[in-house]
Short mmCIF file of C-alpha atoms and ligand atoms in Angstrom, two decimals:
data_model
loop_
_atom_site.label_atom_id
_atom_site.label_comp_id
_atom_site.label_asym_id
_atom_site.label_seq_id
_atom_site.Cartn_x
_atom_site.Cartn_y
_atom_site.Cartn_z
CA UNK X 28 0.00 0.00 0.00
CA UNK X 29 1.46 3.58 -1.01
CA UNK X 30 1.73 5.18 2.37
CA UNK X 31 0.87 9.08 2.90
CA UNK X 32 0.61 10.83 5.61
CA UNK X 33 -2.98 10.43 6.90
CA UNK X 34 -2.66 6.78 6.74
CA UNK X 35 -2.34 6.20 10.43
CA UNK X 36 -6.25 7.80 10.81
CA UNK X 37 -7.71 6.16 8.14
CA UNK X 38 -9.04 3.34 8.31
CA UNK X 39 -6.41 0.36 8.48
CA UNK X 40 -7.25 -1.18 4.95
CA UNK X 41 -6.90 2.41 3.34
CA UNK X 42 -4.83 2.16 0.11
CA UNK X 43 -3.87 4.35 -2.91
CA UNK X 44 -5.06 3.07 -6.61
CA UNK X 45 -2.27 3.33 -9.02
CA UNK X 46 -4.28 6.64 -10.63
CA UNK X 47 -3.73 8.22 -6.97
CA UNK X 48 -7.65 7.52 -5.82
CA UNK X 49 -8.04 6.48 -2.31
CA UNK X 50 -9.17 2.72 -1.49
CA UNK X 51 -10.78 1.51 1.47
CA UNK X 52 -9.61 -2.11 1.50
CA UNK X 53 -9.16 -2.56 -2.49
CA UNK X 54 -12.22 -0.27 -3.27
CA UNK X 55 -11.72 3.09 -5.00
CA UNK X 56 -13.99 6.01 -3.43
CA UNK X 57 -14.49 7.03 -7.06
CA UNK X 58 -16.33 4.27 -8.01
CA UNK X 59 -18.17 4.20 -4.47
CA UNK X 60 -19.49 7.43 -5.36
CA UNK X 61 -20.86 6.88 -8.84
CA UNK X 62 -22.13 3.82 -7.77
CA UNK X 63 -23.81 5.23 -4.24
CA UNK X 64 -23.86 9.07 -4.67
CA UNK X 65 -22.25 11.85 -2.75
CA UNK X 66 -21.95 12.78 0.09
CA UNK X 67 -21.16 9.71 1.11
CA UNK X 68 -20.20 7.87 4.38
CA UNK X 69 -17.96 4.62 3.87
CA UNK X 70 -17.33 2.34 7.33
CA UNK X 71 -14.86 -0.29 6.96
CA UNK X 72 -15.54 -4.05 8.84
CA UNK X 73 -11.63 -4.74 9.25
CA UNK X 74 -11.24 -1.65 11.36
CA UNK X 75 -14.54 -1.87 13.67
CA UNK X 76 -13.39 -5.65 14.14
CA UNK X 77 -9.46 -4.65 14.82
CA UNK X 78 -10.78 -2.00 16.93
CA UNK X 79 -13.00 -4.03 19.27
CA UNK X 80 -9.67 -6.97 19.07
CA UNK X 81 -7.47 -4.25 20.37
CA UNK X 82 -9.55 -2.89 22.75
CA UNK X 83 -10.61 -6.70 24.11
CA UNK X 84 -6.92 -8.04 24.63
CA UNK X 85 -5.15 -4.46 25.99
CA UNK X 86 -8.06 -4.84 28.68
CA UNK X 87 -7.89 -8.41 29.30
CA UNK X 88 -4.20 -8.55 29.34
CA UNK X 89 -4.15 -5.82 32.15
CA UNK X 90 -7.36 -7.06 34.02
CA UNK X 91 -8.62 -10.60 33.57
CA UNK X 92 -11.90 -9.95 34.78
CA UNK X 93 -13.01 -6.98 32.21
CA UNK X 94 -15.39 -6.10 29.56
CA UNK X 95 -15.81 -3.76 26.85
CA UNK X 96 -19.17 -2.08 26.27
CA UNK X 97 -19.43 0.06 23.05
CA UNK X 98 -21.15 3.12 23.15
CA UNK X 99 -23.62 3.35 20.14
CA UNK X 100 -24.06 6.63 20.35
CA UNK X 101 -21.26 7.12 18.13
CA UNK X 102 -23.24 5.65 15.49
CA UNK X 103 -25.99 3.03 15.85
CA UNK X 104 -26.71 0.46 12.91
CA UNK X 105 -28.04 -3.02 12.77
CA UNK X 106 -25.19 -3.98 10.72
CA UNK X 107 -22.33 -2.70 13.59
CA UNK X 108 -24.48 -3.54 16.59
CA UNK X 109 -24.16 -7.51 14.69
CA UNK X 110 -20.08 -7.01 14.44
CA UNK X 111 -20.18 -5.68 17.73
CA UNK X 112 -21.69 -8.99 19.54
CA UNK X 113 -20.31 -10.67 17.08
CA UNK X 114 -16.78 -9.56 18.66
CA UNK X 115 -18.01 -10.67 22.22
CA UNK X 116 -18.46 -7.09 23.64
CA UNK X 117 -21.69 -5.06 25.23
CA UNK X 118 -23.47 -2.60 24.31
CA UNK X 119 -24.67 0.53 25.88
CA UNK X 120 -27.93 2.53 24.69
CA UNK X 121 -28.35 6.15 26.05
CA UNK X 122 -32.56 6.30 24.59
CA UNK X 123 -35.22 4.18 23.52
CA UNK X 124 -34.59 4.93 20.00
CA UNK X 125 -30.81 3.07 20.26
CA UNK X 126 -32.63 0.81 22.17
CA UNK X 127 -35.28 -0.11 19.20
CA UNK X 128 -31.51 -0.57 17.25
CA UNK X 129 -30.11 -2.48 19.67
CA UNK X 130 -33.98 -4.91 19.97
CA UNK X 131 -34.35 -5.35 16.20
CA UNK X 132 -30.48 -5.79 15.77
CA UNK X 133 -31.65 -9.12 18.03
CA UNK X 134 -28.71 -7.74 20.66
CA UNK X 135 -28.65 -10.10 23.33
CA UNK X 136 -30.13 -7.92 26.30
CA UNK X 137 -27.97 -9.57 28.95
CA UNK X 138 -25.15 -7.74 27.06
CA UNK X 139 -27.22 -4.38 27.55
CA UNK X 140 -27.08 -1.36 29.96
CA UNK X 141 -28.96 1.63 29.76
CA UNK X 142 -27.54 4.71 30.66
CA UNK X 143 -29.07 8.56 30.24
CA UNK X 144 -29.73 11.24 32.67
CA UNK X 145 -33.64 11.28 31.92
CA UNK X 146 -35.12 8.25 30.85
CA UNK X 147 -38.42 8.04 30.54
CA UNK X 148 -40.84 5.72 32.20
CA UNK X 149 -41.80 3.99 28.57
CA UNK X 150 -37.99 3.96 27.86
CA UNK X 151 -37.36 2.06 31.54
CA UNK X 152 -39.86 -0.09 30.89
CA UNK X 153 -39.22 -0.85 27.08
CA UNK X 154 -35.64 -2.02 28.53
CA UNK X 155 -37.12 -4.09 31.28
CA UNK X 156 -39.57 -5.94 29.62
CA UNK X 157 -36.71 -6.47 26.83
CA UNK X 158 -34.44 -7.56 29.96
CA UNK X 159 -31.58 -5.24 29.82
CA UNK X 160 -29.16 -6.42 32.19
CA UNK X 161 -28.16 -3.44 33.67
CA UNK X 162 -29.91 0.26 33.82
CA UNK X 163 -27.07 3.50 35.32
CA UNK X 164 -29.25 5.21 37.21
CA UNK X 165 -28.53 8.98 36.96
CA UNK X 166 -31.31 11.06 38.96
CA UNK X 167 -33.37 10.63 42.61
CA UNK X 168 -36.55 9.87 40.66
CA UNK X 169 -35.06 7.45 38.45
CA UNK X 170 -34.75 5.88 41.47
CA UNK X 171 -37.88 5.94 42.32
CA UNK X 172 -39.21 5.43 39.33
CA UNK X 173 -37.47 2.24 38.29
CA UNK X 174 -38.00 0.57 41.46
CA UNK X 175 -41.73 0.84 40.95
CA UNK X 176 -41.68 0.18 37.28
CA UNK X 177 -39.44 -3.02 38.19
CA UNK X 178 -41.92 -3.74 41.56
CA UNK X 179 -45.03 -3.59 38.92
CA UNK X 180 -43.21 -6.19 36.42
CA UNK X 181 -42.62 -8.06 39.35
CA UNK X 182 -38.68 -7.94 38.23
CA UNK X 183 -35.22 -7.21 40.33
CA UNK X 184 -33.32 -5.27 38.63
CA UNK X 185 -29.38 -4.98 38.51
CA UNK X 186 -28.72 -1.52 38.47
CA UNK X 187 -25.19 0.56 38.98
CA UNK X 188 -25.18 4.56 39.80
CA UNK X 189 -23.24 7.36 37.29
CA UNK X 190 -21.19 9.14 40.27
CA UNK X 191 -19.44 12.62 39.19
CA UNK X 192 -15.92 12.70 40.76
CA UNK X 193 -15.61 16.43 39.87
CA UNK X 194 -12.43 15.79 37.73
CA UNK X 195 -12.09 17.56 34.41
CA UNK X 196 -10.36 15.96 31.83
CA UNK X 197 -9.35 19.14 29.90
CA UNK X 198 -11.60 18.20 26.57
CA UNK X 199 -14.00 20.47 24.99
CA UNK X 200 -16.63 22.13 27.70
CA UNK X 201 -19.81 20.97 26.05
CA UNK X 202 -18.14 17.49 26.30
CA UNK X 203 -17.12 17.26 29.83
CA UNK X 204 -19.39 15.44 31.95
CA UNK X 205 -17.56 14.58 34.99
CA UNK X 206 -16.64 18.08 36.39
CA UNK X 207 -19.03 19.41 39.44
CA UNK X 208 -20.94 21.95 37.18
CA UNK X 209 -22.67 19.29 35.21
CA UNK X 210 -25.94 17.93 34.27
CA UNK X 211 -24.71 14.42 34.45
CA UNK X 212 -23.89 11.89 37.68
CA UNK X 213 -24.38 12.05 41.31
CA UNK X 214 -21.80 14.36 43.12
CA UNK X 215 -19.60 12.90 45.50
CA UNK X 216 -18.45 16.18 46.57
CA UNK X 217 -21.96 17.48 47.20
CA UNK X 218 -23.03 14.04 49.40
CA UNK X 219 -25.51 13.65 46.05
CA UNK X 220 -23.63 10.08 45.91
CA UNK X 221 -23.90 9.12 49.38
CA UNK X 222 -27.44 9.84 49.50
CA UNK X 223 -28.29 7.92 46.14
CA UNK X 224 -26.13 4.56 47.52
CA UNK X 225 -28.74 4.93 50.44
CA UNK X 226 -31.58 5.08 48.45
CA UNK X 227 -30.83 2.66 46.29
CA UNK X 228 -29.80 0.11 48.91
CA UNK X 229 -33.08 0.45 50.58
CA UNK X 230 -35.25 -0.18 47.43
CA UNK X 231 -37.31 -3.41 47.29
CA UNK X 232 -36.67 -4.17 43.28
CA UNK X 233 -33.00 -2.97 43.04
CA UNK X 234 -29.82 -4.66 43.00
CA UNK X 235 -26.94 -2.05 43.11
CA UNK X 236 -23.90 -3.92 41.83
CA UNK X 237 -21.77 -0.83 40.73
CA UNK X 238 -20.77 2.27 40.29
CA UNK X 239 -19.79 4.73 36.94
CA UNK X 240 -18.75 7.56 35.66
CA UNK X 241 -17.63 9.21 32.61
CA UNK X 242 -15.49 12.22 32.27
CA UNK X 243 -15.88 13.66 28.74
CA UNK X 244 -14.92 12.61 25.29
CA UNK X 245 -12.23 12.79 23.39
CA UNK X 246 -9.54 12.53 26.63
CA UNK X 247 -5.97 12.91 25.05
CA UNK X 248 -4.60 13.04 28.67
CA UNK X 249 -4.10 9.54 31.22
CA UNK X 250 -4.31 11.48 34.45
CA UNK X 251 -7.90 12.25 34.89
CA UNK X 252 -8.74 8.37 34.51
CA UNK X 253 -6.05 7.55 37.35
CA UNK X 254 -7.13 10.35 39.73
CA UNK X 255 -10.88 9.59 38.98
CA UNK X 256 -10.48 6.15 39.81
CA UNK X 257 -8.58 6.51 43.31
CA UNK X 258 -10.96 9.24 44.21
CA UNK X 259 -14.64 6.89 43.52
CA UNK X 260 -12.87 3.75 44.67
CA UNK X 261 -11.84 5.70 47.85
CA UNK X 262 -15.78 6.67 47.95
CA UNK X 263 -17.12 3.25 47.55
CA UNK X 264 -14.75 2.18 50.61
CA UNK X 265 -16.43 4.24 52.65
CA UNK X 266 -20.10 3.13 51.61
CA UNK X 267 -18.56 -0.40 52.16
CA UNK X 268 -18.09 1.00 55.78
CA UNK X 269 -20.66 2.80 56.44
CA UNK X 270 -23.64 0.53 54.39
CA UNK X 271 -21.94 -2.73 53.68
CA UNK X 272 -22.13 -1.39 49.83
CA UNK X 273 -20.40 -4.43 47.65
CA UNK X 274 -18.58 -3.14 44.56
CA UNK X 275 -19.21 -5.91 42.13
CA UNK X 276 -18.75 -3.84 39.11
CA UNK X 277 -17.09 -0.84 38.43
CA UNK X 278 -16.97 1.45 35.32
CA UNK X 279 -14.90 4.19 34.28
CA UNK X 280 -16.84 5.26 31.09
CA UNK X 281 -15.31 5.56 27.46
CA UNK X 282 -13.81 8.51 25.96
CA UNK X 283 -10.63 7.45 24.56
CA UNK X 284 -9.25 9.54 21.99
CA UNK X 285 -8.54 9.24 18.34
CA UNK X 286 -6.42 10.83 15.50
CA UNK X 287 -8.44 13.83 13.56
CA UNK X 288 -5.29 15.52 12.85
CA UNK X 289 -1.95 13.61 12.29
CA UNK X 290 -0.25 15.72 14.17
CA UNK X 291 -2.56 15.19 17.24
CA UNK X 292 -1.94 11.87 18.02
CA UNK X 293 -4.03 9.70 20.87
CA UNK X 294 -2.60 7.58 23.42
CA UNK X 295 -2.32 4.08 22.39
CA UNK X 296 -5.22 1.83 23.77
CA UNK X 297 -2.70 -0.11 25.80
CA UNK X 298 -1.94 2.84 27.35
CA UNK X 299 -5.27 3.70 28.72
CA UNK X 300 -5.86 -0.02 29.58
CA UNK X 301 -2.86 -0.10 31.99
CA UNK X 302 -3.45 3.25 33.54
CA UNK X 303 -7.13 2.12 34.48
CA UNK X 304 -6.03 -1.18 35.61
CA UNK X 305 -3.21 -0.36 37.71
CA UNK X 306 -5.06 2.50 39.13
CA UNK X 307 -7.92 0.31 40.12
CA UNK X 308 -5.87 -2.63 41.46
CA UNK X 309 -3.46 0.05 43.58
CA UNK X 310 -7.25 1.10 45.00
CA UNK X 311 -8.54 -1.77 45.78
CA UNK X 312 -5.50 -2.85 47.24
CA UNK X 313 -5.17 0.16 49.67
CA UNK X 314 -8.90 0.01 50.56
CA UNK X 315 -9.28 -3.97 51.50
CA UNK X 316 -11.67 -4.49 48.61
CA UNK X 317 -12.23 -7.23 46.11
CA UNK X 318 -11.12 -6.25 42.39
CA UNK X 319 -14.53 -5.32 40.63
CA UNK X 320 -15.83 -6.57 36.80
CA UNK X 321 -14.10 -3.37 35.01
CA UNK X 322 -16.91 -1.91 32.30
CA UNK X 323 -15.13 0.19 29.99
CA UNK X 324 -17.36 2.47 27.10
CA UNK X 325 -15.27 3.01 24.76
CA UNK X 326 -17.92 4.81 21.55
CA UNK X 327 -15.75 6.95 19.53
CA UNK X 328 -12.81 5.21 19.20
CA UNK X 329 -14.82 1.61 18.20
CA UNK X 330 -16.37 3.05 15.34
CA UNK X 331 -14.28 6.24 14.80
CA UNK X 332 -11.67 5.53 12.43
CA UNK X 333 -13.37 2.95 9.91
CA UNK X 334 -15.66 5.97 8.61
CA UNK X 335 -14.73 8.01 6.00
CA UNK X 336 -17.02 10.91 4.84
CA UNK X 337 -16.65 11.92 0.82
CA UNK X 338 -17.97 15.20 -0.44
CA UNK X 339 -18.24 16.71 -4.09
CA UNK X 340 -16.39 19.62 -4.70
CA UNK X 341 -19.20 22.39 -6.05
CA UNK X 342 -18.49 25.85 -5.88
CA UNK X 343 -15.04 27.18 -5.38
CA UNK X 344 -14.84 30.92 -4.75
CA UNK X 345 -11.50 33.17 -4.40
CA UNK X 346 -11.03 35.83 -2.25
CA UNK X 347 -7.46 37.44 -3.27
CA UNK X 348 -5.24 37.78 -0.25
CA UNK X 349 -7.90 36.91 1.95
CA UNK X 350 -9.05 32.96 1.74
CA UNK X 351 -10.43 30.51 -0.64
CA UNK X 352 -13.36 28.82 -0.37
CA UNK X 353 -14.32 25.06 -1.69
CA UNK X 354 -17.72 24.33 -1.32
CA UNK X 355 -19.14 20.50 -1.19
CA UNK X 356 -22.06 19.20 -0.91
CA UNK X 357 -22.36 18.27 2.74
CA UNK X 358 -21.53 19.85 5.95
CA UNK X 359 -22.83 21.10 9.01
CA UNK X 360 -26.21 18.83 8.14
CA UNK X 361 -24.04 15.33 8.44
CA UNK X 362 -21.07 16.51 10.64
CA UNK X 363 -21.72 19.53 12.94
CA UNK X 364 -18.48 18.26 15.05
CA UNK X 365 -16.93 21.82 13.74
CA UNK X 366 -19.24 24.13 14.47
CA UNK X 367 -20.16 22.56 17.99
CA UNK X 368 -16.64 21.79 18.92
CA UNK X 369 -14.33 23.89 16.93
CA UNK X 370 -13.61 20.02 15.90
CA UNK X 371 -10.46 19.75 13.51
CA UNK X 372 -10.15 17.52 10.29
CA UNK X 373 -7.67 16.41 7.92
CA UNK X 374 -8.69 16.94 4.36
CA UNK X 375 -7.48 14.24 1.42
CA UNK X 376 -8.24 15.29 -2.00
CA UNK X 377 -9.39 11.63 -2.44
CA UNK X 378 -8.78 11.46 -6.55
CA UNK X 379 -5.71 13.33 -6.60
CA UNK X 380 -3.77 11.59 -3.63
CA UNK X 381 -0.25 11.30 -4.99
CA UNK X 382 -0.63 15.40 -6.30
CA UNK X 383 1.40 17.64 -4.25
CA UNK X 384 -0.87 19.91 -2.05
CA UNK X 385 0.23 23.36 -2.58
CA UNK X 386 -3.30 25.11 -1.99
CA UNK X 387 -4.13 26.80 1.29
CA UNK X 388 -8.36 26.78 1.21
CA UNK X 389 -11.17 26.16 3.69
CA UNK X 390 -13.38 23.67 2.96
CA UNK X 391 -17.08 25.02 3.64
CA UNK X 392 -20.60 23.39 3.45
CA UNK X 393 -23.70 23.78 1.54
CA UNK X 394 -25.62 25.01 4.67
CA UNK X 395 -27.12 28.69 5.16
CA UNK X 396 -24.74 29.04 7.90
CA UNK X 397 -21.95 30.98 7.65
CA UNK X 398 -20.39 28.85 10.56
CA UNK X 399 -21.06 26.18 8.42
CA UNK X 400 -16.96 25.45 7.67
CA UNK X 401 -15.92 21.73 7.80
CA UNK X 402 -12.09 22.72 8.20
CA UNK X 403 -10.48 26.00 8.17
CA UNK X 404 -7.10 26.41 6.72
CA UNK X 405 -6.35 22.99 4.89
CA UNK X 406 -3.70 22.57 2.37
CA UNK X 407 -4.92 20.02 -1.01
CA UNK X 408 -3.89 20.20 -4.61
CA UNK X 409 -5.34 22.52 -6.94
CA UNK X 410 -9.10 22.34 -6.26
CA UNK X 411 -11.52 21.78 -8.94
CA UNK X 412 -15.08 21.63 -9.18
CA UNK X 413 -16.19 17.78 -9.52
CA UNK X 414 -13.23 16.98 -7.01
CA UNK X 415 -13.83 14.50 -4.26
CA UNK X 416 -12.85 15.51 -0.92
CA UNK X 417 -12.66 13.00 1.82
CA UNK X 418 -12.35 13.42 5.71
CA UNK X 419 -10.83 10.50 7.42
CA UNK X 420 -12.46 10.00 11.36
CA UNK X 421 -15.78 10.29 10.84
CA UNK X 422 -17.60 7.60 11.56
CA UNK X 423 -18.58 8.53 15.44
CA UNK X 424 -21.11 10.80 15.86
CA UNK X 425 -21.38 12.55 12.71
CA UNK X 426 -23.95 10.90 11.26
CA UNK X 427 -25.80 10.37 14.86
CA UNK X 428 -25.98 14.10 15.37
CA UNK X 429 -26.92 14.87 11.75
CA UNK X 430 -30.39 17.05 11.06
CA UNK X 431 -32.98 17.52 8.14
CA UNK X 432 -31.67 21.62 8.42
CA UNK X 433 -32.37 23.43 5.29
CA UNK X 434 -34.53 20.17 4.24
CA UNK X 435 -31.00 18.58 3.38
CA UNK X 436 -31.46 15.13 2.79
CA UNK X 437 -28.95 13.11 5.16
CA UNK X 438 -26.09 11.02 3.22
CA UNK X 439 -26.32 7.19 2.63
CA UNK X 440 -23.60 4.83 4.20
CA UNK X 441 -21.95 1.88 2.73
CA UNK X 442 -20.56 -1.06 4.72
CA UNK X 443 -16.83 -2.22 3.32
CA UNK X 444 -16.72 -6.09 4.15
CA UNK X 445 -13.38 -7.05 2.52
CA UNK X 446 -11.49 -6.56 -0.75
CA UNK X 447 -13.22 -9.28 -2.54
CA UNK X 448 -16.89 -8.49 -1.71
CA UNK X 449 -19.08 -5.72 -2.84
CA UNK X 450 -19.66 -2.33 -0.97
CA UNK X 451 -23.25 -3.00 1.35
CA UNK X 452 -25.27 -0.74 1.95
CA UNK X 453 -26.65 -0.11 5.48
CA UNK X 454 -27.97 2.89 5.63
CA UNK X 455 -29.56 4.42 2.63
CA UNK X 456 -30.31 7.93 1.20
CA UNK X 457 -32.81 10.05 2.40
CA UNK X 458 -35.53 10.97 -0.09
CA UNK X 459 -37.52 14.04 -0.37
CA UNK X 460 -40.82 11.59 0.44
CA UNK X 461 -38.35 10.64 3.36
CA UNK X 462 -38.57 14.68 4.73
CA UNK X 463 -42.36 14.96 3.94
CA UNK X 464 -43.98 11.94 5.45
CA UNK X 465 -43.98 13.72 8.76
CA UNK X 466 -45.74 17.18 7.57
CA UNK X 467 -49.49 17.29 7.35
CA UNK X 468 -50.25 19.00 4.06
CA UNK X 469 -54.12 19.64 4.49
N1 LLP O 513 -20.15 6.35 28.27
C1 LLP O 513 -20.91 7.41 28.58
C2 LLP O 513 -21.68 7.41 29.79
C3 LLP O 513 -20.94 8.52 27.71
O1 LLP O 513 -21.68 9.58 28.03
C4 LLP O 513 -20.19 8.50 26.52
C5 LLP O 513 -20.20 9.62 25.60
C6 LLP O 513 -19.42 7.35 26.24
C7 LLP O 513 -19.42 6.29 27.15
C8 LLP O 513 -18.62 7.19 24.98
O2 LLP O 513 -17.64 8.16 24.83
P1 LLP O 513 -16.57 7.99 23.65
O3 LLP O 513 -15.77 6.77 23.96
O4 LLP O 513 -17.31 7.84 22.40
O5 LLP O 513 -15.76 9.22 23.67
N2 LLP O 513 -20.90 14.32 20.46
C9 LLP O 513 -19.57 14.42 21.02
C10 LLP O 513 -19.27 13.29 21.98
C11 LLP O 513 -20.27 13.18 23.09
C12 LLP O 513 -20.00 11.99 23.96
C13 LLP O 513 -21.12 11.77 24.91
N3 LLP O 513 -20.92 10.67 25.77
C14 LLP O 513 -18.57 14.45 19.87
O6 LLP O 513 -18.98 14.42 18.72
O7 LLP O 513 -17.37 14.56 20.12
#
């Protein structure tokens, strides 16, 4: 394989055709496009499968007793919720919508947990009667709530708490969810935690096992996860003392990082397995207790790096001395990443991969949004209208956050199995019809 510089965040099987196209394991993106359309969002199998490998033996070879639970957030399909228990790992679901996935993907529910900071009492029970193994409680009246929803099925159900340790793992504010000043967890600082162990303990139909939390998303940084841990397993010693709380299972969330820009590069998954493991074995250790199941949630760097997203070069327009602009025909509608999170991308010109890239431009979206930018400042060869552009790491939460703005259709996404099979789709184009079925015309 010809080897260029953003081949470490593409997805492994990425290639070069001998006419300088970019492959995704043998398959040009040129042809993907005339065959599928554009925009387009390609996912390839070998990398979600490598990724859930890696992620399996790093954790197992640093804690025996551990299991991976991806986070289908990032993106949930039928087709990677199959690979997914396929590969032996869980699954969380944050709504009843990824829960509907997750029932007619025919995931086993004793793989499930539910997490969310406001589930509904059709969503509880949905999972219930489905027989999720575990719901994270994340509020008083989910408490509550679930205890009577579980007395009324006549069910016990296992259930683990989201704790906030107050740590911030220096990522993007509207993705930290661990720090005091947020929506998400009960505070141990605040005596929220203590309070909720009580509860729960004293509820007829609920079986706390665990504990959780989750600090934010993407974390470049190891330090958070080993002060988080010694601070909650220091906690759950005392509720050992003070309630005879068990820690069966324990859960330090997801939000590993992965390469948007090569020159950003994300600890390696080994890394963050060792840190975690060491830090909850020194823990245990100093506090007398037993080592816990470890849950970890990795979403984002699962599913991550097999997507590629390919736009059409439309419009280019030339402002001298100021900044050129290269329109496609996506943006802010399929990947709002930028304009929420001042997000970075690399850009390949996907047809012209072996050209040198001698043009500074700023590749911008089709949206009535002048914050509508996909990346600022990229350099490519000489842009042309007709061009392909691709963005390599985007298969976790683009398409999940996408919207219908501007009645913009959303883009299909093709499944790459291996070399010698075709492209599958798995999640086609919208229509027009697809946009008007909900409005009421008369
Ligand atoms: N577990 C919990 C409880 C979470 O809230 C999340 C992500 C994850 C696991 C998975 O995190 P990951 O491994 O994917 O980083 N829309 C944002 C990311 C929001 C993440 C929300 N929670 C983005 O596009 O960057």
């Amino acid at each position: 394989m010809n080897s260029f510089k953003e081949t470490e965040i593409l997805p492994f099987s990425s290639g070069v055709s001998p006419d300088g196209v970019l492959q995704i394991n043998g398959h040009s993106v040129d042809e993907l496009i005339d065959k599928f359309g554009s925009p387009l969002y390609i996912y390839d199998e070998d990398t979600i499968r490598k990724m859930c490998v890696e992620f399996r033996e790093n954790f197992c070879n640093h804690y025996e007793n551990s299991h991976i639970e991806y986070s289908c957030k990032a993106f949930a399909n039928p087709f990677v919720n199959k690979i997914i228990d396929e590969e032996g790992l869980f699954m969380d679901v944050v709504t009843g919508g990824e829960l509907a996935v997750a029932i007619n993907s025919n995931f086993p529910p004793n793989k499930l947990n539910f997490h969310g900071n406001n589930k509904g009492k059709d969503e509880l029970t949905e999972a219930l009667k489905y027989g999720v193994e575990y719901i994270t409680i994340d509020s008083f009246a989910e408490i509550n709530l679930l205890n009577s929803i579980s007395e009324d099925l006549g069910k016990f159900q296992k259930v683990m708490l989201r704790l906030s340790p107050s740590i911030d793992p220096h990522t993007h504010l509207l993705t930290s969810t661990g720090i005091l000043d947020s929506k998400f967890g009960f505070s141990i600082e605040t005596g929220d935690a203590e309070l909720a162990i009580k509860q729960t303990l004293d509820k007829s139909n609920l079986i706390l096992d665990g504990v959780h939390f989750h600090l934010g998303s993407p974390i470049f940084e190891l330090e958070p996860f080993s002060e988080a841990i010694e601070y909650v397993i220091s906690f759950c010693s005392e509720m050992r003392d003070k309630y005879s709380f068990n820690l069966k299972r324990f859960s330090p969330g997801g939000g590993f990082a992965i390469g948007y820009k090569t020159e950003k590069k994300p600890p390696k998954i080994s890394e963050y397995a060792k840190v975690i493991s060491d830090s909850i074995k020194m823990s245990c250790d100093k506090y007398s207790l037993q080592y816990p199941e470890l849950i970890v949630e990795p979403g984002r760097s699962i599913i991550g790096r097999s997507g590629v997203a390919i736009y059409t070069v439309g419009g280019i327009k030339k402002i001298k001395d100021v900044r050129t602009y290269v329109s496609v025909d996506g943006g802010m509608g399929d990947n709002i990443r930028p304009a929420l999170y001042q997000s970075e991308y690399s850009v390949i010109s996907a047809g012209k991969v072996n050209e040198e890239r001698d043009n500074l431009v700023t590749i911008a979206g089709k949206f009535c949004e002048s914050g509508d930018i996909l990346a600022k400042d990229v350099y490519i060869p000489n842009p042309e209208v007709g061009d392909l552009i691709a963005l390599p790491a985007s298969g976790a939460y683009n398409l999940m956050m996408a919207s219908n703005y501007n009645m913009q259709t959303k883009p299909a996404v093709v499944l790459i199995k291996s070399s010698s099979e075709p492209p599958y789709l798995i999640s086609r184009r919208e229509t027009y019809n697809d946009l008007l079925r909900l409005s009421i015309f008369e």
